[in-house]
Tab-separated table of C-alpha atoms in Angstrom:
chain	number	residue	atom	x	y	z
A	1	MET	CA	25.801	-23.038	1.932
A	2	MET	CA	27.051	-19.884	3.604
A	3	LYS	CA	30.678	-19.460	4.596
A	4	GLN	CA	31.283	-18.424	8.196
A	5	LEU	CA	31.599	-14.753	9.099
A	6	ASN	CA	34.941	-13.762	10.596
A	7	LEU	CA	35.135	-12.267	14.096
A	8	TRP	CA	34.826	-8.616	13.014
A	9	GLN	CA	31.951	-9.363	10.714
A	10	LYS	CA	30.161	-11.245	13.494
A	11	LEU	CA	30.775	-8.381	15.902
A	12	PHE	CA	29.462	-5.876	13.378
A	13	ALA	CA	26.420	-7.935	12.416
A	14	TYR	CA	25.333	-8.715	15.976
A	15	THR	CA	25.931	-5.130	17.162
A	16	THR	CA	23.742	-3.859	14.323
A	17	LEU	CA	21.117	-6.417	15.191
A	18	PHE	CA	21.248	-5.375	18.832
A	19	ILE	CA	20.751	-1.697	17.959
A	20	VAL	CA	17.849	-2.561	15.685
A	21	LEU	CA	16.154	-4.690	18.330
A	22	ALA	CA	16.756	-2.102	21.061
A	23	TRP	CA	15.211	0.603	18.882
A	24	THR	CA	12.240	-1.685	18.173
A	25	VAL	CA	11.697	-2.354	21.873
A	26	PHE	CA	11.926	1.384	22.535
A	27	GLY	CA	9.421	2.010	19.742
A	28	ILE	CA	6.967	-0.522	21.125
A	29	HIS	CA	7.369	1.059	24.543
A	30	VAL	CA	6.688	4.540	23.137
A	31	ILE	CA	3.594	3.339	21.280
A	32	TRP	CA	2.408	1.565	24.425
A	33	VAL	CA	2.869	4.764	26.420
A	34	LEU	CA	1.084	6.821	23.750
A	35	LEU	CA	-1.896	4.502	23.788
A	36	THR	CA	-2.186	4.277	27.564
A	37	HIS	CA	-1.155	7.798	28.509
A	38	GLU	CA	-3.898	9.972	29.941
A	39	HIS	CA	-3.857	13.559	28.727
B	1	MET	CA	17.821	-27.034	-16.184
B	2	LYS	CA	15.076	-26.537	-18.716
B	3	LEU	CA	14.283	-22.822	-18.572
B	4	SER	CA	10.720	-21.519	-18.564
B	5	THR	CA	9.656	-19.358	-21.518
B	6	GLU	CA	9.981	-16.269	-19.344
B	7	ALA	CA	13.458	-17.154	-18.087
B	8	ARG	CA	14.572	-18.069	-21.607
B	9	ASP	CA	13.399	-14.686	-22.857
B	10	ILE	CA	15.301	-12.868	-20.092
B	11	LEU	CA	18.447	-14.839	-20.920
B	12	GLU	CA	18.164	-14.225	-24.674
B	13	THR	CA	17.514	-10.499	-24.121
B	14	SER	CA	20.523	-10.230	-21.864
B	15	MET	CA	22.785	-12.093	-24.291
B	16	ARG	CA	21.608	-9.885	-27.156
B	17	GLN	CA	22.078	-6.675	-25.147
B	18	ASN	CA	25.535	-7.712	-24.011
B	19	LYS	CA	26.498	-8.865	-27.520
B	20	VAL	CA	27.972	-12.126	-26.251
B	21	SER	CA	30.248	-14.130	-28.528
B	22	ASN	CA	29.367	-17.660	-29.654
B	23	ALA	CA	31.972	-19.109	-27.311
B	24	ASP	CA	30.432	-17.228	-24.383
B	25	ARG	CA	26.962	-18.285	-25.439
B	26	ALA	CA	28.030	-21.938	-25.406
B	27	GLN	CA	29.481	-21.482	-21.934
B	28	ILE	CA	26.297	-19.795	-20.678
B	29	GLU	CA	24.172	-22.623	-22.082
B	30	GLU	CA	26.489	-25.107	-20.414
B	31	ALA	CA	26.033	-23.361	-17.052
B	32	VAL	CA	22.247	-23.319	-17.506
B	33	ALA	CA	22.205	-27.004	-18.435
B	34	ALA	CA	24.326	-27.816	-15.374
B	35	MET	CA	21.702	-26.399	-12.998
B	36	PRO	CA	19.284	-28.924	-11.491
B	37	ASP	CA	15.580	-28.231	-12.153
B	38	ASP	CA	14.947	-28.013	-8.433
B	39	ARG	CA	15.993	-24.471	-7.517
B	40	VAL	CA	15.752	-25.236	-3.808
B	41	LEU	CA	18.380	-27.928	-4.294
B	42	LEU	CA	20.393	-25.407	-6.280
B	43	TYR	CA	20.431	-22.509	-3.841
B	44	LYS	CA	20.866	-24.753	-0.806
B	45	ASN	CA	24.015	-26.195	-2.355
B	46	VAL	CA	25.863	-23.249	-3.860
B	47	VAL	CA	28.654	-21.769	-1.747
B	48	SER	CA	28.004	-18.159	-0.724
B	49	ASN	CA	30.088	-15.488	0.871
B	50	PRO	CA	27.790	-13.940	3.511
B	51	VAL	CA	28.939	-10.396	2.666
B	52	GLY	CA	27.984	-10.927	-0.961
B	53	ASP	CA	29.025	-12.546	-4.242
B	54	LEU	CA	27.168	-10.750	-7.016
B	55	TYR	CA	26.979	-7.029	-7.773
B	56	ARG	CA	23.581	-5.460	-7.078
B	57	TYR	CA	23.693	-1.818	-5.941
B	58	SER	CA	25.904	1.020	-7.166
B	59	VAL	CA	27.723	3.216	-4.676
B	60	HIS	CA	25.113	5.956	-5.286
B	61	ILE	CA	22.248	3.729	-4.172
B	62	ARG	CA	24.278	2.670	-1.125
B	63	ILE	CA	24.962	6.287	-0.174
B	64	GLN	CA	21.256	7.072	-0.589
B	65	HIS	CA	20.318	4.147	1.665
B	66	MET	CA	22.813	5.384	4.262
B	67	LEU	CA	21.393	8.924	4.044
B	68	THR	CA	17.824	7.644	4.377
B	69	PHE	CA	18.800	5.295	7.199
B	70	VAL	CA	20.497	8.044	9.244
B	71	THR	CA	18.014	10.830	8.505
B	72	PHE	CA	14.965	8.596	9.025
B	73	LEU	CA	16.043	7.443	12.479
B	74	THR	CA	17.191	10.917	13.517
B	75	LEU	CA	13.946	12.448	12.289
B	76	ALA	CA	11.950	9.867	14.236
B	77	PHE	CA	14.092	10.383	17.315
B	78	THR	CA	13.604	14.164	17.205
B	79	GLY	CA	10.106	14.244	15.723
B	80	LEU	CA	8.427	12.025	18.316
B	81	PRO	CA	9.367	14.217	21.316
B	82	ILE	CA	8.298	17.350	19.394
B	83	HIS	CA	4.870	15.990	18.573
B	84	PHE	CA	4.238	14.215	21.882
B	85	PHE	CA	5.709	17.132	23.766
B	86	GLU	CA	3.543	16.743	26.892
B	87	THR	CA	4.314	13.064	27.562
B	88	PHE	CA	6.702	12.150	30.361
B	89	TRP	CA	9.238	10.412	28.085
B	90	SER	CA	9.620	13.338	25.708
B	91	GLY	CA	10.949	15.565	28.522
B	92	PRO	CA	14.240	13.689	28.985
B	93	LEU	CA	14.699	13.303	25.200
B	94	ASN	CA	14.197	17.024	24.609
B	95	SER	CA	16.476	18.038	27.478
B	96	MET	CA	19.126	15.632	26.241
B	97	LEU	CA	19.153	17.497	22.921
B	98	GLY	CA	19.075	20.942	24.583
B	99	GLY	CA	15.366	21.674	24.876
B	100	VAL	CA	12.498	21.354	22.442
B	101	SER	CA	13.558	24.440	20.455
B	102	VAL	CA	16.885	22.744	19.705
B	103	THR	CA	15.111	19.473	18.860
B	104	ARG	CA	13.065	21.374	16.301
B	105	ILE	CA	16.137	22.939	14.696
B	106	ILE	CA	17.797	19.509	14.458
B	107	HIS	CA	14.599	18.029	13.006
B	108	ARG	CA	14.354	20.667	10.282
B	109	THR	CA	18.043	20.520	9.426
B	110	ILE	CA	17.979	16.737	9.052
B	111	ALA	CA	14.802	17.085	6.959
B	112	VAL	CA	16.807	19.117	4.451
B	113	VAL	CA	19.351	16.289	4.250
B	114	MET	CA	16.522	13.803	3.662
B	115	ILE	CA	15.118	15.923	0.839
B	116	PHE	CA	18.616	16.114	-0.645
B	117	SER	CA	18.825	12.311	-0.629
B	118	MET	CA	15.433	12.109	-2.397
B	119	VAL	CA	16.629	14.476	-5.128
B	120	TYR	CA	19.902	12.561	-5.396
B	121	HIS	CA	17.946	9.322	-5.764
B	122	VAL	CA	15.611	10.656	-8.468
B	123	LEU	CA	18.655	11.924	-10.379
B	124	THR	CA	20.416	8.562	-10.045
B	125	ILE	CA	17.520	6.476	-11.299
B	126	SER	CA	16.559	8.806	-14.130
B	127	LEU	CA	20.099	9.392	-15.403
B	128	GLY	CA	20.854	5.674	-14.959
B	129	THR	CA	17.836	4.823	-17.091
B	130	VAL	CA	18.820	7.309	-19.798
B	131	TRP	CA	22.332	5.887	-19.780
B	132	ARG	CA	21.040	2.323	-20.123
B	133	ILE	CA	18.643	3.203	-22.938
B	134	ARG	CA	21.460	4.889	-24.842
B	135	ALA	CA	23.780	1.931	-24.245
B	136	GLY	CA	21.033	-0.421	-25.454
B	137	THR	CA	20.989	-2.380	-22.183
B	138	PHE	CA	17.665	-1.206	-20.778
B	139	ASP	CA	15.117	-3.852	-19.779
B	140	ILE	CA	11.982	-2.704	-17.996
B	141	ARG	CA	11.735	-6.089	-16.233
B	142	ARG	CA	14.983	-5.248	-14.481
B	143	THR	CA	13.601	-2.008	-12.986
B	144	ILE	CA	11.545	-1.356	-9.868
B	145	LEU	CA	8.426	-0.496	-11.922
B	146	PRO	CA	5.443	-2.739	-11.046
B	147	LEU	CA	4.426	-5.127	-13.837
B	148	TRP	CA	1.648	-7.713	-14.200
B	149	LYS	CA	4.234	-10.375	-13.489
B	150	ASP	CA	4.433	-9.081	-9.910
B	151	ILE	CA	0.813	-10.057	-9.303
B	152	ARG	CA	1.507	-13.531	-10.687
B	153	ASP	CA	4.642	-13.747	-8.529
B	154	PHE	CA	2.690	-12.685	-5.470
B	155	LYS	CA	0.100	-15.398	-6.075
B	156	GLY	CA	2.818	-17.943	-6.757
B	157	ASP	CA	4.749	-17.016	-3.622
B	158	MET	CA	1.621	-17.201	-1.462
B	159	ALA	CA	0.879	-20.641	-2.934
B	160	TYR	CA	4.454	-21.676	-2.094
B	161	PHE	CA	4.150	-20.445	1.498
B	162	ALA	CA	0.812	-22.255	1.794
B	163	GLY	CA	2.545	-25.461	0.697
B	164	LYS	CA	0.673	-25.668	-2.601
B	165	ARG	CA	3.762	-25.580	-4.836
B	166	ASP	CA	7.310	-26.707	-4.246
B	167	GLN	CA	9.226	-23.831	-5.865
B	168	ARG	CA	9.057	-20.098	-5.367
B	169	PRO	CA	8.285	-18.162	-8.553
B	170	GLU	CA	11.199	-17.057	-10.734
B	171	MET	CA	11.455	-13.455	-9.644
B	172	ASP	CA	13.390	-10.599	-11.159
B	173	LYS	CA	15.967	-8.186	-9.739
B	174	PHE	CA	13.247	-6.477	-7.700
B	175	ASN	CA	10.481	-8.792	-6.517
B	176	TYR	CA	6.868	-7.836	-5.747
B	177	LYS	CA	7.622	-7.330	-2.055
B	178	GLN	CA	10.486	-4.947	-2.716
B	179	LYS	CA	8.404	-2.987	-5.218
B	180	ILE	CA	5.581	-2.504	-2.707
B	181	HIS	CA	8.073	-1.484	-0.057
B	182	TYR	CA	9.869	0.917	-2.384
B	183	PHE	CA	6.713	2.727	-3.491
B	184	ALA	CA	5.391	2.820	0.070
B	185	ALA	CA	8.631	4.522	1.112
B	186	ALA	CA	8.527	6.901	-1.864
B	187	PHE	CA	4.923	7.840	-1.116
B	188	GLY	CA	5.686	8.192	2.596
B	189	ASN	CA	8.644	10.474	1.905
B	190	LEU	CA	6.496	12.664	-0.309
B	191	VAL	CA	3.753	12.894	2.331
B	192	MET	CA	6.320	13.811	4.977
B	193	VAL	CA	7.906	16.527	2.815
B	194	VAL	CA	4.620	18.079	1.696
B	195	SER	CA	3.041	17.960	5.155
B	196	GLY	CA	6.291	19.219	6.685
B	197	THR	CA	6.052	22.346	4.565
B	198	ALA	CA	2.653	23.044	6.158
B	199	PHE	CA	4.443	23.406	9.505
B	200	LEU	CA	7.301	25.451	8.094
B	201	PHE	CA	5.514	27.650	5.558
B	202	PRO	CA	1.826	27.942	6.531
B	203	GLU	CA	1.616	31.355	4.806
B	204	PHE	CA	2.699	29.818	1.541
B	205	TRP	CA	-0.167	27.298	1.592
B	206	ALA	CA	-2.623	29.967	2.779
B	207	ARG	CA	-1.615	32.116	-0.163
B	208	ILE	CA	-1.908	29.512	-2.913
B	209	LEU	CA	-5.010	27.659	-1.665
B	210	PRO	CA	-8.610	28.956	-1.800
B	211	ALA	CA	-9.665	30.285	1.599
B	212	ALA	CA	-12.388	27.634	1.915
B	213	ILE	CA	-9.943	24.741	2.014
B	214	ALA	CA	-6.763	26.361	3.355
B	215	SER	CA	-7.490	25.667	7.015
B	216	HIS	CA	-8.673	22.132	6.280
B	217	TRP	CA	-5.506	21.537	4.319
B	218	GLN	CA	-3.439	22.839	7.205
B	219	GLU	CA	-5.253	20.555	9.631
B	220	LEU	CA	-4.943	17.581	7.292
B	221	MET	CA	-1.194	18.114	6.909
B	222	ARG	CA	-0.695	18.526	10.647
B	223	LEU	CA	-2.492	15.232	11.196
B	224	SER	CA	-0.711	13.320	8.428
B	225	HIS	CA	2.817	14.273	9.453
B	226	PRO	CA	2.978	12.432	12.805
B	227	HIS	CA	0.728	9.573	11.691
B	228	GLU	CA	2.636	8.842	8.513
B	229	ALA	CA	5.792	8.990	10.656
B	230	LEU	CA	4.497	6.393	13.114
B	231	LEU	CA	3.343	4.200	10.246
B	232	ALA	CA	6.778	4.426	8.623
B	233	LEU	CA	8.479	3.627	11.924
B	234	LEU	CA	6.329	0.511	12.326
B	235	VAL	CA	7.006	-0.581	8.746
B	236	ILE	CA	10.751	-0.177	9.257
B	237	ALA	CA	10.782	-1.908	12.628
B	238	PHE	CA	8.560	-4.840	11.788
B	239	TRP	CA	8.776	-5.331	8.045
B	240	HIS	CA	12.088	-4.022	6.787
B	241	TRP	CA	14.165	-5.142	9.744
B	242	TYR	CA	12.524	-8.544	9.719
B	243	ASN	CA	13.339	-8.958	6.032
B	244	VAL	CA	16.978	-7.859	6.266
B	245	HIS	CA	17.940	-9.027	9.751
B	246	LEU	CA	15.725	-11.795	11.082
B	247	ALA	CA	14.326	-13.703	8.088
B	248	PRO	CA	15.726	-17.230	7.702
B	249	GLY	CA	18.802	-17.060	5.483
B	250	ARG	CA	19.424	-13.376	6.300
B	251	PHE	CA	20.177	-13.569	10.038
B	252	PRO	CA	22.089	-11.792	11.578
B	253	MET	CA	22.061	-9.287	8.721
B	254	GLN	CA	22.135	-8.815	4.993
B	255	TRP	CA	25.270	-6.970	3.873
B	256	THR	CA	24.073	-5.631	0.529
B	257	PHE	CA	23.592	-2.077	1.831
B	258	LEU	CA	27.320	-1.901	2.638
B	259	THR	CA	29.023	-4.090	0.046
B	260	GLY	CA	26.540	-3.575	-2.795
B	261	LYS	CA	26.657	-7.340	-3.342
B	262	ILE	CA	24.066	-10.048	-2.800
B	263	THR	CA	24.857	-13.640	-1.875
B	264	ARG	CA	24.623	-16.261	-4.597
B	265	GLU	CA	22.171	-18.248	-2.473
B	266	HIS	CA	19.813	-15.283	-2.066
B	267	GLN	CA	20.080	-14.290	-5.730
B	268	ILE	CA	19.037	-17.760	-6.891
B	269	GLU	CA	16.244	-18.064	-4.342
B	270	GLU	CA	14.560	-14.673	-4.718
B	271	HIS	CA	15.967	-13.174	-7.928
B	272	PHE	CA	16.540	-16.134	-10.217
B	273	LEU	CA	16.002	-14.106	-13.406
B	274	GLU	CA	18.677	-11.640	-12.322
B	275	TYR	CA	20.953	-14.607	-11.623
B	276	LEU	CA	20.572	-15.636	-15.274
B	277	ARG	CA	21.756	-12.138	-16.244
B	278	ASN	CA	24.692	-12.587	-13.867
B	279	LEU	CA	25.650	-15.703	-15.823
B	280	VAL	CA	25.706	-13.551	-18.956
B	281	GLU	CA	27.504	-10.551	-17.459
B	282	VAL	CA	29.958	-12.235	-15.092
B	283	PRO	CA	32.023	-14.862	-16.958
B	284	GLU	CA	33.675	-16.161	-13.747
B	285	GLU	CA	30.252	-16.928	-12.329
B	286	ARG	CA	29.582	-19.584	-15.014
B	287	LYS	CA	32.750	-21.470	-14.179
B	288	GLU	CA	32.201	-21.050	-10.456
B	289	LEU	CA	28.669	-22.450	-10.750
B	290	ILE	CA	29.632	-25.423	-12.930
B	291	ASP	CA	32.555	-26.319	-10.623
B	292	MET	CA	30.333	-26.097	-7.580
B	293	LEU	CA	27.604	-28.250	-9.080
B	294	GLU	CA	30.092	-30.828	-10.367
B	295	SER	CA	31.811	-31.114	-7.006
B	296	ARG	CA	28.449	-31.822	-5.415
B	297	GLU	CA	27.362	-34.172	-8.196
B	298	LEU	CA	24.273	-32.109	-8.878
B	299	VAL	CA	24.684	-31.743	-12.646
B	300	PRO	CA	21.675	-33.431	-14.243
B	301	ASP	CA	22.447	-36.431	-16.429
B	302	ALA	CA	21.712	-35.360	-20.004
B	303	ASP	CA	20.621	-38.909	-20.993
B	304	ALA	CA	18.346	-39.464	-18.025
B	305	GLU	CA	14.567	-39.259	-18.247
B	306	PRO	CA	13.285	-35.791	-17.256
B	307	ALA	CA	12.482	-35.745	-13.563
B	308	THR	CA	8.798	-35.558	-12.740
B	309	THR	CA	7.769	-33.748	-9.608
């Protein structure tokens, strides 16, 4: 059983998660562009 | 809990290495006996602080993770627009940094920091090992080195995920997955450094290699650098971040890289053998565990018939 995170910890954890997911989406976009881009 | 031969051996080794007193030994055995055989029941019921309960990584390892984390992302962010210079998205990225010539300077500077963190890491693990051997507390099973057990653990874990067994294997401080990931990262770093030198010092490679293979080598290195980078980026985005952010039990994030501590729940689930060492090394943990199990009425009845599963 996990104790609850306090407000700052939640803020920190979800911000980190957001950055990670945003970077992943950007990465997928870049790879997509690389694969479909015509030279 | 009746310990397996393997777990018993880990516990005995740890008690011998830590020179525990008879009183401590009795307390450790009491804590072990108090654990139910079902480890799922155990880790689902212990109370955990999400930012961590049990010591796992020294401050050096945490600094090295931070250095790798920052340099890796910066290198990817600057390296991609250098390599894919002609694409439409690299234009804005390069101009944001001051033009591609500036991007290249940033990329090379950060690369030096990354190499520093590699050297720092090699020093930490080798000096740490020497220190442990001299202190008589070294146990190869507690290191990141791959052992036959990892293959057994892999099979056991796959069987668990396929629903063919009801417990995950008893894994050590570093499990098979972490070992693969670690050596993949170590290999990747090495490839990036060596191939990076082909961009920076082509004359050096031309001088030391026979003329027949020098140009092939150059071409090989210039191909590996961006491809290894993309591979690493995919591994980080889909494997590492899944494991530390999104996996059930870890969401929204695992705090070990900051606090150096792992949660009790996670330790028992994925690193049960290391948890046994925690019972030896952290006296408060024994009491904490027994109290927790007693309050939840999970302590097995010593007179009862052994449970069959």
